[in-house]
Tab-separated table of C-alpha atoms in Angstrom:
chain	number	residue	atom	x	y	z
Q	1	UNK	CA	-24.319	-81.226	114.315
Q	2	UNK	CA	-27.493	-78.918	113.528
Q	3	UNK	CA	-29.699	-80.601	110.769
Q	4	UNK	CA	-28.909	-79.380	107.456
Q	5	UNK	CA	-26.008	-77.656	108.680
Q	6	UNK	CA	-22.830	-79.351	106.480
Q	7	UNK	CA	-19.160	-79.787	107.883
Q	8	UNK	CA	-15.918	-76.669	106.819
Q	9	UNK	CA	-14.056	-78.387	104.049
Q	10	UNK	CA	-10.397	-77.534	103.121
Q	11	UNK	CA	-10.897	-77.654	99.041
Q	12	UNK	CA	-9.893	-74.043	98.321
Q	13	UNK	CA	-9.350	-74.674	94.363
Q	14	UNK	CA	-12.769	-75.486	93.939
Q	15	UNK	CA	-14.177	-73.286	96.382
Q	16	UNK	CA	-12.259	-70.252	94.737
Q	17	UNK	CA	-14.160	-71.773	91.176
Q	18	UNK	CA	-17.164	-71.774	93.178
Q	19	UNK	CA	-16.969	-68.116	93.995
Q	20	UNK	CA	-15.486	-67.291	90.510
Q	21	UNK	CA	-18.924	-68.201	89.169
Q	22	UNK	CA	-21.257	-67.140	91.898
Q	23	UNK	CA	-19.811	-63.730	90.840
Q	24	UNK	CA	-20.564	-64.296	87.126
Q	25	UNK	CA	-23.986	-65.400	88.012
Q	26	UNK	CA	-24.554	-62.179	90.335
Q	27	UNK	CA	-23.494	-59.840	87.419
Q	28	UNK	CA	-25.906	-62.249	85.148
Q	29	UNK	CA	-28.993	-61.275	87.912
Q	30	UNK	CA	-28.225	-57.450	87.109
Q	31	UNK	CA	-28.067	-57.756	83.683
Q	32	UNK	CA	-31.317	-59.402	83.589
Q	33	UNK	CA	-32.638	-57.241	85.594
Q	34	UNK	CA	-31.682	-53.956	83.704
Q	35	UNK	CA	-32.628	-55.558	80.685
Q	36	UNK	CA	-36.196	-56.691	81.850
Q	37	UNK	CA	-36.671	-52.861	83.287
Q	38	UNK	CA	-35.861	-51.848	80.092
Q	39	UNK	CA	-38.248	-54.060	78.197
Q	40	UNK	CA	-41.429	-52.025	79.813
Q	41	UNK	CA	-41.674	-54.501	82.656
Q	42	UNK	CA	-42.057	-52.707	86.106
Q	43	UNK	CA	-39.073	-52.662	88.518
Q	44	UNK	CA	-40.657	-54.446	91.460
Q	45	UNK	CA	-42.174	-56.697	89.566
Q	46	UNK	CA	-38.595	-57.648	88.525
Q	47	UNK	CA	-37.798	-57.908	92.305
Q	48	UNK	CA	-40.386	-60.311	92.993
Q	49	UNK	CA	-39.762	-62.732	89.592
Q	50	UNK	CA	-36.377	-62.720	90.712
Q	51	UNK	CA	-37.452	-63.989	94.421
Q	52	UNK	CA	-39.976	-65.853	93.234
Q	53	UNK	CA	-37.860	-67.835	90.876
Q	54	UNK	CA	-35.191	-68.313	93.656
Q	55	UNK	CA	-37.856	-69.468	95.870
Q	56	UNK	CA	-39.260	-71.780	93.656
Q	57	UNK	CA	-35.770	-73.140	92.747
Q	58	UNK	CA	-34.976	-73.285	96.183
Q	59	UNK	CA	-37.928	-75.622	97.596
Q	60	UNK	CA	-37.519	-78.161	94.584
Q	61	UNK	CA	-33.969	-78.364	95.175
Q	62	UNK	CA	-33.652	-78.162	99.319
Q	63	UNK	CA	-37.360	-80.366	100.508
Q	64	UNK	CA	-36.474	-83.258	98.778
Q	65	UNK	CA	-33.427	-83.620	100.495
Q	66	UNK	CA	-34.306	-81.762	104.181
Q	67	UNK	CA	-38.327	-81.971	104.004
Q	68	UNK	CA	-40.193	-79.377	106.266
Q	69	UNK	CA	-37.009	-78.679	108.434
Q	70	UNK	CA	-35.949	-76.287	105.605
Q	71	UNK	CA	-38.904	-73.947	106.908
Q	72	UNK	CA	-37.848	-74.122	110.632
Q	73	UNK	CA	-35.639	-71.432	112.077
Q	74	UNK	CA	-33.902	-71.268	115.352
Q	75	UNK	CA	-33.308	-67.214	115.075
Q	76	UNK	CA	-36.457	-66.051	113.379
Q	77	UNK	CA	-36.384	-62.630	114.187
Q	78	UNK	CA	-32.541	-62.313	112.710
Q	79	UNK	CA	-33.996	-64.037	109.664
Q	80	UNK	CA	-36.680	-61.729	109.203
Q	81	UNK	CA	-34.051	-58.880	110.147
Q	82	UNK	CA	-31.441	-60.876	107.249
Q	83	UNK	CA	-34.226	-61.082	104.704
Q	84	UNK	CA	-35.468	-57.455	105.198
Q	85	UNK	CA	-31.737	-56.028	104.065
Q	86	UNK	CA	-31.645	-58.793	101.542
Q	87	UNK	CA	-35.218	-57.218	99.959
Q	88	UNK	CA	-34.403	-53.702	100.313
Q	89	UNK	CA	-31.135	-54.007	98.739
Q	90	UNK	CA	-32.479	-55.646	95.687
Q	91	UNK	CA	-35.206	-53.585	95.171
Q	92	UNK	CA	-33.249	-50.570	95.578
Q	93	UNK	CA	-30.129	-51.873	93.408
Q	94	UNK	CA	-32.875	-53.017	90.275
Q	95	UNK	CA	-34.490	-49.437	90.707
Q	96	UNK	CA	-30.646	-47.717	90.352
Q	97	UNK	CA	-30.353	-50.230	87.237
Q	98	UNK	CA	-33.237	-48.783	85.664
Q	99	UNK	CA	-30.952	-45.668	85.111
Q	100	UNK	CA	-27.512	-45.921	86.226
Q	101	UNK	CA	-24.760	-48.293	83.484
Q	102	UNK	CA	-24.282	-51.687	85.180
Q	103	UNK	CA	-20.551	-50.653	85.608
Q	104	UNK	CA	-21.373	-47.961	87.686
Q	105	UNK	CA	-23.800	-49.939	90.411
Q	106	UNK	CA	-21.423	-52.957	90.271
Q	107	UNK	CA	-17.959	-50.753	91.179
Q	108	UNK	CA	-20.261	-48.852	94.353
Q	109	UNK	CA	-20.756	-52.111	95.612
Q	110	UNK	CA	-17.053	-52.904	95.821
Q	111	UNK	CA	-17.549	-50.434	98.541
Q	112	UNK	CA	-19.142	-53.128	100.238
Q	113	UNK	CA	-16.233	-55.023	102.490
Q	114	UNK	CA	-15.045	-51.067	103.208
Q	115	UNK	CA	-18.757	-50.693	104.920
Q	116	UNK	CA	-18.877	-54.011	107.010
Q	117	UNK	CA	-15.385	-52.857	108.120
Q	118	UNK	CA	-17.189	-49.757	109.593
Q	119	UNK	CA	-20.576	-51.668	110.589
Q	120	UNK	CA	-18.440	-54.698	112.251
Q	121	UNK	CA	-17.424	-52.122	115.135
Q	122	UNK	CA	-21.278	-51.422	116.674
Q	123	UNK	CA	-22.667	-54.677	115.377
Q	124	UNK	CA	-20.003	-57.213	116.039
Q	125	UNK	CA	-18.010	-55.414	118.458
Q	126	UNK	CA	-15.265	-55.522	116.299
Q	127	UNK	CA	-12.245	-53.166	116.735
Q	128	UNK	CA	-10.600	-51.403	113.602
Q	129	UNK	CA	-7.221	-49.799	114.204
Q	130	UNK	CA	-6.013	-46.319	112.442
Q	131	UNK	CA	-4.474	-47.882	109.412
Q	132	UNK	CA	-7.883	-49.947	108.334
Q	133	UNK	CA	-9.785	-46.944	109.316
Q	134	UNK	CA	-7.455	-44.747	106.158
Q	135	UNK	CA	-8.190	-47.719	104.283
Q	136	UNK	CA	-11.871	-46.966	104.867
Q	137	UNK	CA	-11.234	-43.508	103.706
Q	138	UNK	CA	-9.381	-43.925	100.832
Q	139	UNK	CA	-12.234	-46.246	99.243
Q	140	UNK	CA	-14.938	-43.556	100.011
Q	141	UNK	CA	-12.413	-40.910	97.956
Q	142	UNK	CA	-12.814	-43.975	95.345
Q	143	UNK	CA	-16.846	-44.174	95.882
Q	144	UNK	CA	-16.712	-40.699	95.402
Q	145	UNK	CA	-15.020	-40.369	91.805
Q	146	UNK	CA	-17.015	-43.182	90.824
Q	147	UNK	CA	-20.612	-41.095	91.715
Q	148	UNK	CA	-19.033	-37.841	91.105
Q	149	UNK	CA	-21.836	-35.361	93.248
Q	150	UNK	CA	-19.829	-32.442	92.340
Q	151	UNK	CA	-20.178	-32.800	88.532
Q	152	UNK	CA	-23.323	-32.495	85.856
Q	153	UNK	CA	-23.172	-36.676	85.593
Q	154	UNK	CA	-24.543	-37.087	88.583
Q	155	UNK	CA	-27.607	-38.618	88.786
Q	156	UNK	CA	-30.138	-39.524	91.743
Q	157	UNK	CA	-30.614	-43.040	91.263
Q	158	UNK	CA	-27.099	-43.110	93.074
Q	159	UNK	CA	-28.622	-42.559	96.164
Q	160	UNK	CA	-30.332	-45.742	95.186
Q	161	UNK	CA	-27.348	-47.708	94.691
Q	162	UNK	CA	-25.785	-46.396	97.532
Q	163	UNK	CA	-28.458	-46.784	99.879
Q	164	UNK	CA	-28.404	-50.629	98.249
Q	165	UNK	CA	-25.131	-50.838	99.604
Q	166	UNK	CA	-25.863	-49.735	102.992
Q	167	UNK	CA	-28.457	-52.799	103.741
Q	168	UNK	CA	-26.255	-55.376	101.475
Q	169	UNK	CA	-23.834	-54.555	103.983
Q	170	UNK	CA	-26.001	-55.230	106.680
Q	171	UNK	CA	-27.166	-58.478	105.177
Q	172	UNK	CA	-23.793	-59.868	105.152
Q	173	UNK	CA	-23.404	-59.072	108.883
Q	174	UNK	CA	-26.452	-60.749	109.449
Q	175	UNK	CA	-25.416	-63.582	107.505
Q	176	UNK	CA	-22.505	-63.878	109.570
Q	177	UNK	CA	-23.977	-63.222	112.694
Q	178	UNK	CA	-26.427	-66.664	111.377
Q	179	UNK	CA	-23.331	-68.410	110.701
Q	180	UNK	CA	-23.209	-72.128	112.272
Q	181	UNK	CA	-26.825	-71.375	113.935
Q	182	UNK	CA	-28.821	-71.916	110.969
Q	183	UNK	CA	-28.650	-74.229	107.596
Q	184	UNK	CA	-28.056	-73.051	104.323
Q	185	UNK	CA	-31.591	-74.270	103.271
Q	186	UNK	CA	-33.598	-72.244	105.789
Q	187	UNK	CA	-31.233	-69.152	105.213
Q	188	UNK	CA	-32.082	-69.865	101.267
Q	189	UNK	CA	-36.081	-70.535	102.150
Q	190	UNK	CA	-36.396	-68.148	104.374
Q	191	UNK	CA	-34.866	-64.999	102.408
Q	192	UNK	CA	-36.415	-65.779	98.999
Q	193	UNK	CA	-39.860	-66.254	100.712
Q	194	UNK	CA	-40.578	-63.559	102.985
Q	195	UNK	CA	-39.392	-61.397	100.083
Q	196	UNK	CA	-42.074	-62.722	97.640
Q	197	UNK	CA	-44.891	-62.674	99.954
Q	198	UNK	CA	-44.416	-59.021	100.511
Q	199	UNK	CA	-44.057	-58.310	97.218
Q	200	UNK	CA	-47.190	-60.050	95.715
Q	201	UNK	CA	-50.035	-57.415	96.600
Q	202	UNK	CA	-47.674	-55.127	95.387
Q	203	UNK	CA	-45.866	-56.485	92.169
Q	204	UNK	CA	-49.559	-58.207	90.953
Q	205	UNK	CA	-50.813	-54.619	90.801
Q	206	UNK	CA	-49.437	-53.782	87.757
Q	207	UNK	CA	-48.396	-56.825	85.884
Q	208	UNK	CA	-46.752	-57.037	82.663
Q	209	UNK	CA	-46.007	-59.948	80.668
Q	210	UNK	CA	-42.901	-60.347	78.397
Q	211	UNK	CA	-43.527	-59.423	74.780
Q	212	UNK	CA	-41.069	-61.472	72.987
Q	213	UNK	CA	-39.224	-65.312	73.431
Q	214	UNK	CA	-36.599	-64.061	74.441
Q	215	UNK	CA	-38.070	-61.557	77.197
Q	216	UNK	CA	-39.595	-64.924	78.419
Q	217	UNK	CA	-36.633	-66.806	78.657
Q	218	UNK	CA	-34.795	-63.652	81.146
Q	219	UNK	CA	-38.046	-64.133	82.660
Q	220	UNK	CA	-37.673	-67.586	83.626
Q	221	UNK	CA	-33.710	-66.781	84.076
Q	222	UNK	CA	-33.136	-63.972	86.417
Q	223	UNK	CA	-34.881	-66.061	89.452
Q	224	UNK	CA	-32.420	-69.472	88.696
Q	225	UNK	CA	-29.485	-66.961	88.246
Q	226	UNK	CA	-30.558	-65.822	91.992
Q	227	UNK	CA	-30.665	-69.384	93.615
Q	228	UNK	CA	-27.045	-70.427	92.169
Q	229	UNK	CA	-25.585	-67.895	92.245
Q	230	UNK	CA	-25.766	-67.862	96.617
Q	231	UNK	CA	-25.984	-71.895	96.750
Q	232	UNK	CA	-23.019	-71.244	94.644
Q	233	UNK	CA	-21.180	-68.750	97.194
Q	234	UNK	CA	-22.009	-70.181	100.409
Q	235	UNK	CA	-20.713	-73.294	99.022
Q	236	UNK	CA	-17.647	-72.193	98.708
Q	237	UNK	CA	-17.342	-70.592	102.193
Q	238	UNK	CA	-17.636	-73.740	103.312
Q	239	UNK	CA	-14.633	-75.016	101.574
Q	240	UNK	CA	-12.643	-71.930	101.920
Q	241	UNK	CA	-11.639	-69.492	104.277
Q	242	UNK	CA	-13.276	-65.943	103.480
Q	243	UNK	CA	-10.281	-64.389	103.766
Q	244	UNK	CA	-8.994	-66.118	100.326
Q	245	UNK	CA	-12.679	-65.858	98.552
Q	246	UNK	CA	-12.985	-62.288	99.365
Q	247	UNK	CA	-11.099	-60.510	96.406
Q	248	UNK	CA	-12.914	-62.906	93.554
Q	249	UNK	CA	-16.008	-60.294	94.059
Q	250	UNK	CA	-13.849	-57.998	92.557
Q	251	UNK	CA	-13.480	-60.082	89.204
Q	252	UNK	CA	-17.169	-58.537	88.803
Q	253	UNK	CA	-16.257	-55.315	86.949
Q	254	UNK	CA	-14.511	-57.518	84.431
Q	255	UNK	CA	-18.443	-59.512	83.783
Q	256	UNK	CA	-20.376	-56.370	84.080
Q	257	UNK	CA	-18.038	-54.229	81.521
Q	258	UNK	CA	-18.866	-57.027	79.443
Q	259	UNK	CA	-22.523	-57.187	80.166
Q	260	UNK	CA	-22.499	-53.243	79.610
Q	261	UNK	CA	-20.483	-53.744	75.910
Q	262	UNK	CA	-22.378	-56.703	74.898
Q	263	UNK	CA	-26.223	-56.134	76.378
Q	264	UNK	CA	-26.315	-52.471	76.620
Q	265	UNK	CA	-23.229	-50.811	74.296
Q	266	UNK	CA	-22.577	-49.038	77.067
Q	267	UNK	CA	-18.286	-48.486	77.676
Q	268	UNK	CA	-17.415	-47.743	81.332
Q	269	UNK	CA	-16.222	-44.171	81.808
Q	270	UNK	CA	-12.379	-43.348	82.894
Q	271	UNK	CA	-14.213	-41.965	86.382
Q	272	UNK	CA	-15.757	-45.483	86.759
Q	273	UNK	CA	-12.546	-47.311	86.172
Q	274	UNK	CA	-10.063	-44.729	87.981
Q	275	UNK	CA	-12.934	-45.037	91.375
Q	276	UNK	CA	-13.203	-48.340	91.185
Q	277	UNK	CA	-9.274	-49.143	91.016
Q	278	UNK	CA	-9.225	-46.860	93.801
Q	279	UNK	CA	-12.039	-48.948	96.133
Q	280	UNK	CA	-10.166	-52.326	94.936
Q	281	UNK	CA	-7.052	-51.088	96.994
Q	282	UNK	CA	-8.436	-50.160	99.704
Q	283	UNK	CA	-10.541	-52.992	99.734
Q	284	UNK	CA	-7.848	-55.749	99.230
Q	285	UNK	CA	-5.852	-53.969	101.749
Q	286	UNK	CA	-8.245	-54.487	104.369
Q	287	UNK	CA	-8.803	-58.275	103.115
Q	288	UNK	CA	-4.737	-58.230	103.434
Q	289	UNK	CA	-5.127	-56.656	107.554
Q	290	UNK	CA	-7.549	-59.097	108.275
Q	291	UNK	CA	-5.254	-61.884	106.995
Q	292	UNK	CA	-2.507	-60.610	108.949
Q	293	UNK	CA	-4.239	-60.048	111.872
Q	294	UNK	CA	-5.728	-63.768	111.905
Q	295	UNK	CA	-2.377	-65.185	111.551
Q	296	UNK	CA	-1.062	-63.043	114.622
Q	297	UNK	CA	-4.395	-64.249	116.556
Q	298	UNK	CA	-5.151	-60.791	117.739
Q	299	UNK	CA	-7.798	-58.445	116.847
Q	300	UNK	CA	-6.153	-55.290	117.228
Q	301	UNK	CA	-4.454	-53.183	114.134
C-alpha cells in the first residue's frame, strides 16, 4: 500500500455524517469569506488567509503523523495542475461573493456534477449517452434562471462564479484522476501550499488587519473551516461510495439560505430557488444514471 494512502471502508452512516458536515463547513468558508470582504479586508487577501490557515492546519495535523513524506508527490505536475483549479476557483468564487447573495454562488455550483459529466468525456474518456446529455441541458436551463442574463438583475460578478465553476470542475477531475496515486496528506499539503506561496507577494501588498474581535476570530476561522471541511469529505469517500455521498452537496442551499438570513438578511429570490430546484433534478438524475449504470457494469447510457 502507498504510504499515507488509507484502506476503502464500508461505514456509509458515518461517511454520509461526514459529508453532511463537510458541506456545512464549505458554506461556513463562504460566509466567512463574504463577510471578511465586506469588513474592508481585500478579496485576495481573503484567499490567501483562507490557504494559509488550511496550510497551517494541515502541517500540524498531517507531519506529526507522516513526517516529510507529506511533501513528496509521485504526480507533481497533476498536483500543480490540481492546485492551480483549486486557487483559481477560490479566488474567483470569494471575488463573486464580494457582490453576488451567497444563495446565488452556492445554487451555480450545483451545476457542478452537470459540468464533470461534460468534462469526463475529453478528460477521462468517459462516454455520456443521449438521456445524461438532456440531463446536462436541463440543468443549464436551471443555471440559466438562476443568473438570469436576459433580465436587469444580472450582474457581472456571475461570470465570476461561473468561471469558478468551470476550474472547480476541473479540480474534481483532477482529484479523481489522483485518486489511489497520491495520499490525502500530500493532496492536502500540496494544494493549500502552492496556493499561499503565490499569493504572498500579492496579498502582503495591501494588507489589512481586522478592526474588531470578532473580525479576528473569522480571521483565524475561515482557514480551519478550509482544512475540515476537505479532511472532512475525503474522509468520507473513503468510507462510502460517491455515488451515495453525491446528493448531500445539495443540502448546501439549505446552510447558505441560512447564512444569507442570519449573516447578511439577505432572502433567496423565487428565480434562485425555482433554478436551483431545476439543477437539483438534473443533477440527481445523473447521480441516479451513474448508479444504474454501475450496477449493470457497463458504461454506456
Amino acid at each position: 500500500m502507498l504510504t499515507g494512502v488509507q484502506p476503502r471502508e464500508e461505514r456509509t452512516g458515518y461517511g454520509v455524517a461526514l459529508m453532511a458536515v463537510a458541506v456545512i463547513l464549505f458554506t461556513c468558508i463562504d460566509t466567512a469569506a463574504k463577510w471578511l470582504i465586506l469588513a474592508g479586508l481585500p478579496a485576495l487577501q481573503v484567499v490567501f488567509v483562507r490557504y494559509a490557515g488550511h496550510l497551517i492546519f494541515a502541517l500540524a495535523f498531517y507531519i506529526p503523523r507522516e513526517g516529510r513524506e507529506v511533501f513528496k508527490s509521485r504526480r507533481p505536475f497533476m498536483q500543480v495542475l490540481r492546485s492551480c483549479c483549486l486557487l483559481g476557483s477560490t479566488t474567483l468564487n470569494f471575488l463573486a461573493l464580494s457582490a453576488l447573495p451567497i444563495t446565488v454562488t452556492t445554487t451555480i455550483f450545483f451545476a457542478m456534477p452537470i459540468v464533470v459529466t461534460l468534462l469526463a468525456i475529453p478528460m477521462l474518456g468517459e462516454r455520456v449517452g443521449i438521456r445524461r446529455i438532456a440531463a446536462v441541458c436541463t440543468g443549464f436551463i436551471g443555471v440559466l434562471v438562476v443568473v438570469q442574463p436576459w433580465s436587469t438583475v444580472w450582474h457581472p460578478a456571475m461570470i465570476y462564479s461561473l468561471s469558478a465553476l468551470m476550474l472547480a470542475s476541473m479540480y474534481f477531475l483532477f482529484t479523481r484522476m489522483l485518486a489511489g496515486q497520491e495520499s490525502n496528506a500530500t493532496q492536502q499539503v500540496w494544494s493549500a501550499g502552492l496556493a499561499t506561496l503565490a499569493l504572498v507577494p500579492i496579498a502582503l501588498t495591501e494588507w489589512v488587519w481586522p478592526q474588531s474581535p470578532l473580525g479576528w476570530f473569522v480571521f483565524a476561522a475561515v482557514g480551519f473551516f478550509g482544512f475540515s471541511g476537505h479532511e472532512c469529505a475525503t474522509t468520507a469517500h473513503r468510507l462510502a461510495d460517491a455515488s451515495i455521498l453525491s446528493p448531500m452537496i445539495y443540502t448546501q442551499i439549505l446552510w447558505a439560505a441560512v447564512a444569507g438570513i442570519v449573516v447578511f438578511s439577505t432572502w433567496p429570490t423565487i428565480y434562485t430557488l425555482g433554478g436551483g430546484l431545476i439543477i437539483i433534478a438534473a443533477g440527481l438524475y445523473i447521480w441516479q444514471r451513474e448508479k444504474a449504470l454501475l450496477r449493470a457494469g457497463t458504461d454506456a447510457s
